[in-house]
PDB file of C-alpha atoms in Angstrom:
ATOM      1  CA  MET A  10      -8.802  11.439 -21.074  1.00  0.00           C
ATOM      2  CA  LEU A  11      -6.876  13.091 -18.272  1.00  0.00           C
ATOM      3  CA  LYS A  12      -8.219  12.344 -14.805  1.00  0.00           C
ATOM      4  CA  LEU A  13      -7.235  13.961 -11.533  1.00  0.00           C
ATOM      5  CA  GLY A  14      -7.283  11.813  -8.400  1.00  0.00           C
ATOM      6  CA  VAL A  15      -7.001  13.512  -5.010  1.00  0.00           C
ATOM      7  CA  ASP A  16      -6.741  11.915  -1.581  1.00  0.00           C
ATOM      8  CA  PHE A  17      -7.448  14.416   1.186  1.00  0.00           C
ATOM      9  CA  GLY A  18      -6.025  12.532   4.171  1.00  0.00           C
ATOM     10  CA  LEU A  19      -5.614  13.751   7.712  1.00  0.00           C
ATOM     11  CA  SER A  20      -1.870  14.365   7.309  1.00  0.00           C
ATOM     12  CA  ASN A  21      -1.172  14.497   3.563  1.00  0.00           C
ATOM     13  CA  THR A  22      -2.965  15.400   0.358  1.00  0.00           C
ATOM     14  CA  ASP A  23      -1.877  13.072  -2.447  1.00  0.00           C
ATOM     15  CA  VAL A  24      -2.682  13.963  -6.049  1.00  0.00           C
ATOM     16  CA  VAL A  25      -2.181  12.033  -9.270  1.00  0.00           C
ATOM     17  CA  LEU A  26      -2.732  12.878 -12.900  1.00  0.00           C
ATOM     18  CA  VAL A  27      -3.817   9.758 -14.775  1.00  0.00           C
ATOM     19  CA  GLU A  28      -4.200   9.012 -18.474  1.00  0.00           C
ATOM     20  CA  ASN A  29      -5.087   5.574 -19.872  1.00  0.00           C
ATOM     21  CA  ASN A  30      -4.846   4.234 -16.310  1.00  0.00           C
ATOM     22  CA  GLN A  31      -1.187   5.310 -16.072  1.00  0.00           C
ATOM     23  CA  ILE A  32       0.172   7.881 -13.608  1.00  0.00           C
ATOM     24  CA  LEU A  33       1.617  10.817 -15.558  1.00  0.00           C
ATOM     25  CA  ALA A  34       2.417  13.088 -12.611  1.00  0.00           C
ATOM     26  CA  HIS A  35       1.958  13.115  -8.861  1.00  0.00           C
ATOM     27  CA  GLU A  36       2.488  15.294  -5.818  1.00  0.00           C
ATOM     28  CA  THR A  37       2.177  14.986  -2.055  1.00  0.00           C
ATOM     29  CA  LEU A  38       1.286  18.139  -0.134  1.00  0.00           C
ATOM     30  CA  LYS A  39       0.578  18.940   3.478  1.00  0.00           C
ATOM     31  CA  THR A  40      -3.140  18.708   4.085  1.00  0.00           C
ATOM     32  CA  GLY A  41      -5.122  21.902   4.454  1.00  0.00           C
ATOM     33  CA  PRO A  42      -8.870  22.543   4.153  1.00  0.00           C
ATOM     34  CA  ALA A  43     -10.516  20.601   1.302  1.00  0.00           C
ATOM     35  CA  SER A  44     -11.814  23.449  -0.843  1.00  0.00           C
ATOM     36  CA  PRO A  45     -11.881  24.814  -4.398  1.00  0.00           C
ATOM     37  CA  GLU A  46      -8.751  26.757  -3.489  1.00  0.00           C
ATOM     38  CA  ALA A  47      -7.046  23.485  -2.574  1.00  0.00           C
ATOM     39  CA  LEU A  48      -7.957  22.011  -5.957  1.00  0.00           C
ATOM     40  CA  SER A  49      -6.581  25.118  -7.682  1.00  0.00           C
ATOM     41  CA  ARG A  50      -3.346  24.705  -5.725  1.00  0.00           C
ATOM     42  CA  VAL A  51      -3.163  21.043  -6.755  1.00  0.00           C
ATOM     43  CA  LEU A  52      -3.560  21.902 -10.435  1.00  0.00           C
ATOM     44  CA  HIS A  53      -0.887  24.578 -10.102  1.00  0.00           C
ATOM     45  CA  HIS A  54       1.568  22.051  -8.650  1.00  0.00           C
ATOM     46  CA  LEU A  55       0.834  19.634 -11.499  1.00  0.00           C
ATOM     47  CA  ASN A  56       1.037  22.417 -14.098  1.00  0.00           C
ATOM     48  CA  VAL A  57      -2.324  21.507 -15.627  1.00  0.00           C
ATOM     49  CA  GLN A  58      -5.484  23.496 -16.351  1.00  0.00           C
ATOM     50  CA  SER A  59      -8.957  22.335 -15.340  1.00  0.00           C
ATOM     51  CA  SER A  60     -10.000  22.635 -18.997  1.00  0.00           C
ATOM     52  CA  GLU A  61      -7.586  19.786 -19.807  1.00  0.00           C
ATOM     53  CA  LEU A  62      -9.303  17.382 -17.415  1.00  0.00           C
ATOM     54  CA  GLY A  63     -12.046  14.929 -18.202  1.00  0.00           C
ATOM     55  CA  ALA A  64     -12.736  13.966 -14.597  1.00  0.00           C
ATOM     56  CA  ILE A  65     -11.912  14.869 -11.003  1.00  0.00           C
ATOM     57  CA  ALA A  66     -12.221  12.186  -8.331  1.00  0.00           C
ATOM     58  CA  SER A  67     -11.565  12.620  -4.633  1.00  0.00           C
ATOM     59  CA  ALA A  68     -11.289  10.310  -1.641  1.00  0.00           C
ATOM     60  CA  GLY A  69     -10.160  10.647   1.947  1.00  0.00           C
ATOM     61  CA  GLY A  70     -11.934  11.795   5.064  1.00  0.00           C
ATOM     62  CA  LEU A  71     -11.795  15.509   4.221  1.00  0.00           C
ATOM     63  CA  SER A  72     -13.074  15.200   0.654  1.00  0.00           C
ATOM     64  CA  ARG A  73     -16.654  15.462   1.903  1.00  0.00           C
ATOM     65  CA  HIS A  74     -16.014  19.200   2.274  1.00  0.00           C
ATOM     66  CA  LEU A  75     -15.380  19.637  -1.449  1.00  0.00           C
ATOM     67  CA  PRO A  76     -18.084  21.141  -3.655  1.00  0.00           C
ATOM     68  CA  ASP A  77     -19.931  18.919  -6.145  1.00  0.00           C
ATOM     69  CA  THR A  78     -18.424  20.808  -9.084  1.00  0.00           C
ATOM     70  CA  PHE A  79     -15.178  22.646  -9.754  1.00  0.00           C
ATOM     71  CA  GLU A  80     -14.864  25.058 -12.656  1.00  0.00           C
ATOM     72  CA  GLY A  81     -17.676  23.249 -14.480  1.00  0.00           C
ATOM     73  CA  LEU A  82     -16.380  19.707 -13.823  1.00  0.00           C
ATOM     74  CA  PRO A  83     -18.222  17.287 -11.536  1.00  0.00           C
ATOM     75  CA  VAL A  84     -16.182  16.247  -8.496  1.00  0.00           C
ATOM     76  CA  GLU A  85     -16.765  12.530  -7.983  1.00  0.00           C
ATOM     77  CA  LYS A  86     -16.422  11.461  -4.345  1.00  0.00           C
ATOM     78  CA  ILE A  87     -15.169   7.894  -4.171  1.00  0.00           C
ATOM     79  CA  SER A  88     -15.487   5.749  -1.061  1.00  0.00           C
ATOM     80  CA  GLU A  89     -12.224   5.217   0.786  1.00  0.00           C
ATOM     81  CA  ALA A  90     -12.434   1.417   0.574  1.00  0.00           C
ATOM     82  CA  GLN A  91     -13.022   1.439  -3.184  1.00  0.00           C
ATOM     83  CA  ALA A  92     -10.210   3.897  -3.834  1.00  0.00           C
ATOM     84  CA  VAL A  93      -7.693   2.091  -1.613  1.00  0.00           C
ATOM     85  CA  GLY A  94      -8.573  -1.330  -3.019  1.00  0.00           C
ATOM     86  CA  ARG A  95      -8.486  -0.345  -6.690  1.00  0.00           C
ATOM     87  CA  GLY A  96      -5.296   1.661  -6.322  1.00  0.00           C
ATOM     88  CA  ALA A  97      -3.422  -1.011  -4.384  1.00  0.00           C
ATOM     89  CA  LEU A  98      -4.318  -3.781  -6.824  1.00  0.00           C
ATOM     90  CA  ALA A  99      -3.307  -1.621  -9.786  1.00  0.00           C
ATOM     91  CA  LEU A 100       0.041  -0.696  -8.208  1.00  0.00           C
ATOM     92  CA  SER A 101       0.822  -4.296  -7.231  1.00  0.00           C
ATOM     93  CA  GLY A 102      -0.454  -5.974 -10.393  1.00  0.00           C
ATOM     94  CA  LEU A 103      -2.659  -8.347  -8.384  1.00  0.00           C
ATOM     95  CA  THR A 104      -6.300  -9.306  -8.870  1.00  0.00           C
ATOM     96  CA  GLU A 105      -7.051  -9.732  -5.154  1.00  0.00           C
ATOM     97  CA  ALA A 106      -5.378  -8.980  -1.823  1.00  0.00           C
ATOM     98  CA  LEU A 107      -5.844  -7.894   1.764  1.00  0.00           C
ATOM     99  CA  VAL A 108      -4.873  -4.237   1.391  1.00  0.00           C
ATOM    100  CA  VAL A 109      -3.406  -2.539   4.442  1.00  0.00           C
ATOM    101  CA  SER A 110      -3.699   1.238   4.209  1.00  0.00           C
ATOM    102  CA  ALA A 111      -1.109   2.398   6.731  1.00  0.00           C
ATOM    103  CA  GLY A 112      -1.453   6.131   7.140  1.00  0.00           C
ATOM    104  CA  THR A 113      -2.358   8.227  10.167  1.00  0.00           C
ATOM    105  CA  GLY A 114      -4.476   5.250  11.228  1.00  0.00           C
ATOM    106  CA  THR A 115      -4.722   1.826   9.613  1.00  0.00           C
ATOM    107  CA  ALA A 116      -7.554   0.450   7.478  1.00  0.00           C
ATOM    108  CA  MET A 117      -7.618  -3.054   6.016  1.00  0.00           C
ATOM    109  CA  ILE A 118      -9.551  -3.658   2.818  1.00  0.00           C
ATOM    110  CA  ALA A 119     -10.578  -6.963   1.231  1.00  0.00           C
ATOM    111  CA  ALA A 120     -10.039  -6.181  -2.461  1.00  0.00           C
ATOM    112  CA  ARG A 121     -11.125  -8.543  -5.225  1.00  0.00           C
ATOM    113  CA  GLY A 122     -11.095  -7.165  -8.763  1.00  0.00           C
ATOM    114  CA  THR A 123     -13.219  -4.029  -8.864  1.00  0.00           C
ATOM    115  CA  GLU A 124     -14.887  -4.859  -5.547  1.00  0.00           C
ATOM    116  CA  ALA A 125     -13.442  -3.634  -2.253  1.00  0.00           C
ATOM    117  CA  GLN A 126     -14.853  -3.706   1.253  1.00  0.00           C
ATOM    118  CA  HIS A 127     -13.543  -2.482   4.581  1.00  0.00           C
ATOM    119  CA  PHE A 128     -12.633  -5.607   6.543  1.00  0.00           C
ATOM    120  CA  THR A 129     -10.993  -4.405   9.752  1.00  0.00           C
ATOM    121  CA  GLY A 130      -8.356  -1.948  10.913  1.00  0.00           C
ATOM    122  CA  SER A 131      -6.561  -0.394  13.847  1.00  0.00           C
ATOM    123  CA  ALA A 132      -6.345   3.009  15.472  1.00  0.00           C
ATOM    124  CA  VAL A 133      -2.585   2.377  15.614  1.00  0.00           C
ATOM    125  CA  GLY A 134      -0.793   4.008  12.696  1.00  0.00           C
ATOM    126  CA  GLY A 135       1.487   6.860  11.738  1.00  0.00           C
ATOM    127  CA  GLY A 136      -0.405   9.235  14.004  1.00  0.00           C
ATOM    128  CA  THR A 137       0.332   6.913  16.927  1.00  0.00           C
ATOM    129  CA  LEU A 138       4.023   6.828  16.057  1.00  0.00           C
ATOM    130  CA  LEU A 139       4.348  10.597  15.768  1.00  0.00           C
ATOM    131  CA  GLY A 140       2.133  11.372  18.763  1.00  0.00           C
ATOM    132  CA  LEU A 141       4.156   9.107  21.052  1.00  0.00           C
ATOM    133  CA  SER A 142       7.398  10.388  19.487  1.00  0.00           C
ATOM    134  CA  ARG A 143       6.431  13.941  20.352  1.00  0.00           C
ATOM    135  CA  LEU A 144       5.737  12.859  23.921  1.00  0.00           C
ATOM    136  CA  LEU A 145       8.823  10.667  24.422  1.00  0.00           C
ATOM    137  CA  LEU A 146      11.364  12.101  21.974  1.00  0.00           C
ATOM    138  CA  GLY A 147      10.353  15.734  21.719  1.00  0.00           C
ATOM    139  CA  THR A 148       9.783  15.554  17.977  1.00  0.00           C
ATOM    140  CA  SER A 149       6.970  14.638  15.607  1.00  0.00           C
ATOM    141  CA  ASP A 150       9.116  14.953  12.478  1.00  0.00           C
ATOM    142  CA  PRO A 151       8.823  11.533  10.783  1.00  0.00           C
ATOM    143  CA  LEU A 152      12.247  11.802   9.142  1.00  0.00           C
ATOM    144  CA  GLU A 153      13.928  12.547  12.460  1.00  0.00           C
ATOM    145  CA  VAL A 154      12.076   9.671  14.129  1.00  0.00           C
ATOM    146  CA  ALA A 155      13.229   7.357  11.336  1.00  0.00           C
ATOM    147  CA  ARG A 156      16.817   8.563  11.664  1.00  0.00           C
ATOM    148  CA  LEU A 157      16.796   7.953  15.397  1.00  0.00           C
ATOM    149  CA  ALA A 158      15.187   4.525  14.991  1.00  0.00           C
ATOM    150  CA  GLU A 159      17.793   3.423  12.451  1.00  0.00           C
ATOM    151  CA  ALA A 160      20.521   4.247  14.979  1.00  0.00           C
ATOM    152  CA  GLY A 161      18.716   2.523  17.852  1.00  0.00           C
ATOM    153  CA  ASN A 162      17.969  -0.993  19.048  1.00  0.00           C
ATOM    154  CA  PRO A 163      14.445  -1.965  20.169  1.00  0.00           C
ATOM    155  CA  SER A 164      15.886  -4.469  22.638  1.00  0.00           C
ATOM    156  CA  GLY A 165      16.963  -1.433  24.654  1.00  0.00           C
ATOM    157  CA  VAL A 166      13.302  -0.940  25.603  1.00  0.00           C
ATOM    158  CA  ASP A 167      11.567  -4.231  24.695  1.00  0.00           C
ATOM    159  CA  SER A 168      11.704  -7.425  26.704  1.00  0.00           C
ATOM    160  CA  THR A 169      12.484 -10.414  24.464  1.00  0.00           C
ATOM    161  CA  LEU A 170      11.423 -14.043  24.748  1.00  0.00           C
ATOM    162  CA  VAL A 171      14.815 -14.978  26.138  1.00  0.00           C
ATOM    163  CA  ASP A 172      14.289 -12.389  28.903  1.00  0.00           C
ATOM    164  CA  VAL A 173      10.823 -13.684  29.780  1.00  0.00           C
ATOM    165  CA  ILE A 174      10.948 -17.454  29.254  1.00  0.00           C
ATOM    166  CA  GLY A 175      14.623 -18.120  28.648  1.00  0.00           C
ATOM    167  CA  GLY A 176      14.401 -18.918  24.934  1.00  0.00           C
ATOM    168  CA  GLY A 177      12.270 -19.085  21.851  1.00  0.00           C
ATOM    169  CA  ILE A 178       8.797 -20.557  21.606  1.00  0.00           C
ATOM    170  CA  GLY A 179       7.363 -22.411  18.639  1.00  0.00           C
ATOM    171  CA  HIS A 180       8.854 -20.878  15.509  1.00  0.00           C
ATOM    172  CA  LEU A 181       9.657 -17.602  17.281  1.00  0.00           C
ATOM    173  CA  PRO A 182      13.378 -17.078  18.041  1.00  0.00           C
ATOM    174  CA  PRO A 183      14.721 -16.016  21.441  1.00  0.00           C
ATOM    175  CA  ASP A 184      15.196 -12.395  20.304  1.00  0.00           C
ATOM    176  CA  ALA A 185      11.541 -11.939  19.270  1.00  0.00           C
ATOM    177  CA  THR A 186       9.649  -9.269  21.210  1.00  0.00           C
ATOM    178  CA  ALA A 187       7.814 -10.583  24.260  1.00  0.00           C
ATOM    179  CA  VAL A 188       6.739  -7.255  25.820  1.00  0.00           C
ATOM    180  CA  ASN A 189       6.867  -3.921  24.022  1.00  0.00           C
ATOM    181  CA  PHE A 190       8.597  -1.394  26.313  1.00  0.00           C
ATOM    182  CA  GLY A 191       8.838  -4.082  28.998  1.00  0.00           C
ATOM    183  CA  ARG A 192      12.334  -3.018  30.048  1.00  0.00           C
ATOM    184  CA  LEU A 193      10.998   0.352  31.153  1.00  0.00           C
ATOM    185  CA  VAL A 194       9.053  -1.408  33.909  1.00  0.00           C
ATOM    186  CA  GLU A 195      12.400  -2.649  35.221  1.00  0.00           C
ATOM    187  CA  GLY A 196      13.700   0.928  35.394  1.00  0.00           C
ATOM    188  CA  ALA A 197      15.760   0.976  32.196  1.00  0.00           C
ATOM    189  CA  ASN A 198      16.963   4.397  31.053  1.00  0.00           C
ATOM    190  CA  PRO A 199      17.088   4.040  27.251  1.00  0.00           C
ATOM    191  CA  SER A 200      18.582   6.394  24.708  1.00  0.00           C
ATOM    192  CA  ARG A 201      16.398   8.458  22.366  1.00  0.00           C
ATOM    193  CA  GLU A 202      17.539   6.159  19.571  1.00  0.00           C
ATOM    194  CA  ASP A 203      16.389   3.016  21.393  1.00  0.00           C
ATOM    195  CA  LEU A 204      13.075   4.681  22.292  1.00  0.00           C
ATOM    196  CA  ALA A 205      12.523   5.536  18.633  1.00  0.00           C
ATOM    197  CA  ALA A 206      13.367   1.981  17.580  1.00  0.00           C
ATOM    198  CA  GLY A 207      10.959   0.653  20.193  1.00  0.00           C
ATOM    199  CA  LEU A 208       8.154   2.939  19.005  1.00  0.00           C
ATOM    200  CA  VAL A 209       8.619   1.897  15.382  1.00  0.00           C
ATOM    201  CA  THR A 210       8.661  -1.762  16.439  1.00  0.00           C
ATOM    202  CA  LEU A 211       5.482  -1.363  18.483  1.00  0.00           C
ATOM    203  CA  VAL A 212       3.517   0.289  15.662  1.00  0.00           C
ATOM    204  CA  GLY A 213       4.907  -2.049  13.005  1.00  0.00           C
ATOM    205  CA  GLN A 214       4.152  -5.196  14.999  1.00  0.00           C
ATOM    206  CA  VAL A 215       0.574  -4.182  15.790  1.00  0.00           C
ATOM    207  CA  ILE A 216      -0.197  -3.446  12.134  1.00  0.00           C
ATOM    208  CA  ALA A 217       1.578  -6.538  10.806  1.00  0.00           C
ATOM    209  CA  MET A 218      -0.025  -8.968  13.276  1.00  0.00           C
ATOM    210  CA  ILE A 219      -3.537  -7.645  12.625  1.00  0.00           C
ATOM    211  CA  ALA A 220      -2.849  -7.886   8.882  1.00  0.00           C
ATOM    212  CA  ILE A 221      -1.758 -11.523   9.133  1.00  0.00           C
ATOM    213  CA  ASN A 222      -4.898 -12.505  11.030  1.00  0.00           C
ATOM    214  CA  ALA A 223      -7.162 -10.401   8.786  1.00  0.00           C
ATOM    215  CA  ALA A 224      -5.763 -11.945   5.607  1.00  0.00           C
ATOM    216  CA  GLN A 225      -6.401 -15.431   6.964  1.00  0.00           C
ATOM    217  CA  ALA A 226      -9.923 -14.514   8.076  1.00  0.00           C
ATOM    218  CA  ALA A 227     -10.706 -12.969   4.675  1.00  0.00           C
ATOM    219  CA  GLY A 228      -9.305 -15.931   2.758  1.00  0.00           C
ATOM    220  CA  LEU A 229      -6.779 -13.730   0.942  1.00  0.00           C
ATOM    221  CA  PRO A 230      -3.240 -15.168   0.757  1.00  0.00           C
ATOM    222  CA  GLN A 231      -1.538 -11.946  -0.372  1.00  0.00           C
ATOM    223  CA  ILE A 232      -1.099  -8.810   1.740  1.00  0.00           C
ATOM    224  CA  VAL A 233      -0.359  -5.449   0.111  1.00  0.00           C
ATOM    225  CA  ILE A 234       0.690  -2.484   2.260  1.00  0.00           C
ATOM    226  CA  VAL A 235       0.075   1.051   0.983  1.00  0.00           C
ATOM    227  CA  GLY A 236       0.065   4.520   2.515  1.00  0.00           C
ATOM    228  CA  HIS A 237       2.892   6.771   3.631  1.00  0.00           C
ATOM    229  CA  LEU A 238       3.933   4.906   6.776  1.00  0.00           C
ATOM    230  CA  PRO A 239       5.986   2.415   4.696  1.00  0.00           C
ATOM    231  CA  ASP A 240       7.943   5.398   3.330  1.00  0.00           C
ATOM    232  CA  LEU A 241       9.980   5.135   6.553  1.00  0.00           C
ATOM    233  CA  LYS A 242      12.732   2.536   6.160  1.00  0.00           C
ATOM    234  CA  PRO A 243      12.691   1.415   9.838  1.00  0.00           C
ATOM    235  CA  MET A 244       8.933   0.780   9.536  1.00  0.00           C
ATOM    236  CA  ARG A 245       9.459  -1.446   6.508  1.00  0.00           C
ATOM    237  CA  GLN A 246      12.120  -3.301   8.472  1.00  0.00           C
ATOM    238  CA  ALA A 247       9.721  -3.740  11.413  1.00  0.00           C
ATOM    239  CA  PHE A 248       7.164  -5.273   9.057  1.00  0.00           C
ATOM    240  CA  GLU A 249       9.800  -7.547   7.552  1.00  0.00           C
ATOM    241  CA  ARG A 250      10.818  -8.890  10.960  1.00  0.00           C
ATOM    242  CA  VAL A 251       7.223  -9.965  11.584  1.00  0.00           C
ATOM    243  CA  TRP A 252       6.966 -11.659   8.179  1.00  0.00           C
ATOM    244  CA  TYR A 253      10.250 -13.461   8.899  1.00  0.00           C
ATOM    245  CA  PHE A 254       9.387 -14.534  12.428  1.00  0.00           C
ATOM    246  CA  TYR A 255       5.978 -15.870  11.376  1.00  0.00           C
ATOM    247  CA  GLN A 256       7.263 -17.334   8.087  1.00  0.00           C
ATOM    248  CA  ILE A 257       4.608 -15.528   6.036  1.00  0.00           C
ATOM    249  CA  GLU A 258       4.474 -16.675   2.409  1.00  0.00           C
ATOM    250  CA  PRO A 259       3.914 -15.191  -0.036  1.00  0.00           C
ATOM    251  CA  ARG A 260       5.726 -12.211   1.420  1.00  0.00           C
ATOM    252  CA  PRO A 261       3.518  -9.111   1.725  1.00  0.00           C
ATOM    253  CA  LEU A 262       4.162  -6.476  -0.917  1.00  0.00           C
ATOM    254  CA  ILE A 263       4.847  -2.752  -0.605  1.00  0.00           C
ATOM    255  CA  PRO A 264       4.468  -1.499  -4.190  1.00  0.00           C
ATOM    256  CA  HIS A 265       6.305   1.438  -5.711  1.00  0.00           C
ATOM    257  CA  LEU A 266       4.421   4.716  -5.086  1.00  0.00           C
ATOM    258  CA  SER A 267       2.437   3.000  -2.331  1.00  0.00           C
ATOM    259  CA  GLY A 268       1.592   6.356  -0.752  1.00  0.00           C
ATOM    260  CA  LEU A 269      -0.416   7.297  -3.848  1.00  0.00           C
ATOM    261  CA  ALA A 270      -2.685   4.243  -3.823  1.00  0.00           C
ATOM    262  CA  THR A 271      -5.838   6.027  -2.628  1.00  0.00           C
ATOM    263  CA  ALA A 272      -5.527   8.973  -5.017  1.00  0.00           C
ATOM    264  CA  TYR A 273      -4.699   6.621  -7.892  1.00  0.00           C
ATOM    265  CA  GLY A 274      -7.614   4.360  -7.038  1.00  0.00           C
ATOM    266  CA  ALA A 275      -9.990   7.319  -6.916  1.00  0.00           C
ATOM    267  CA  ALA A 276      -8.945   8.294 -10.440  1.00  0.00           C
ATOM    268  CA  LEU A 277      -9.369   4.719 -11.660  1.00  0.00           C
ATOM    269  CA  CYS A 278     -12.890   4.619 -10.178  1.00  0.00           C
ATOM    270  CA  ALA A 279     -13.916   7.874 -11.864  1.00  0.00           C
TER     271      ALA A 279
END
């Protein structure tokens, strides 16, 4: 049976076509109004007819605006936590994990088998990165922000431990961040590249540190990060620096097609 999973997020609409729990096709579109017309557009992009489907499942904050049926098929509305949890475990091949859904904002889900519950989260996410980038860099294009960040150095804007206390502390090395954007207080005049690197570091560190503490509190040794924020290479590197500095084992996973986790999970729940 073919199943369509759709995640109507604030920034992106992710769609997957699933058969026998395997992803056959997928697409990521810019989010517009959640409507029958949007579903028709999705099917057009996937080159599939509604008559070929056995189920339609939707998740995401905007999916509540969808009708209960579409061209004779029920539209199942799956809770965000269930969709994120199921999709992340399926993509990672795990049976349980603290799932970090890093999108426009950040939600953290305690996922165990077919059960998933919202555990905690943060208002800091991709929307934070792009909003501050528009203010400080004059762009909210994620690819441009990533390009700038790769060419920059966060120490151009961040105070490090060696700056503040003269060296490392505990297992943290001297070059670990002590104060995000601390150098700006001293009157530093950083480049756009260093500002971008500092913004990516700030967002990445906030998400990673909350994830570490949440996983410990939930009793889940493995962290899985999904969503579209990890699509940006500098963001993945920011996460990795936190795992390295805090010696996190097992290392958190970012599975292939991580941005599709919610749509995939919705289809699996259908």
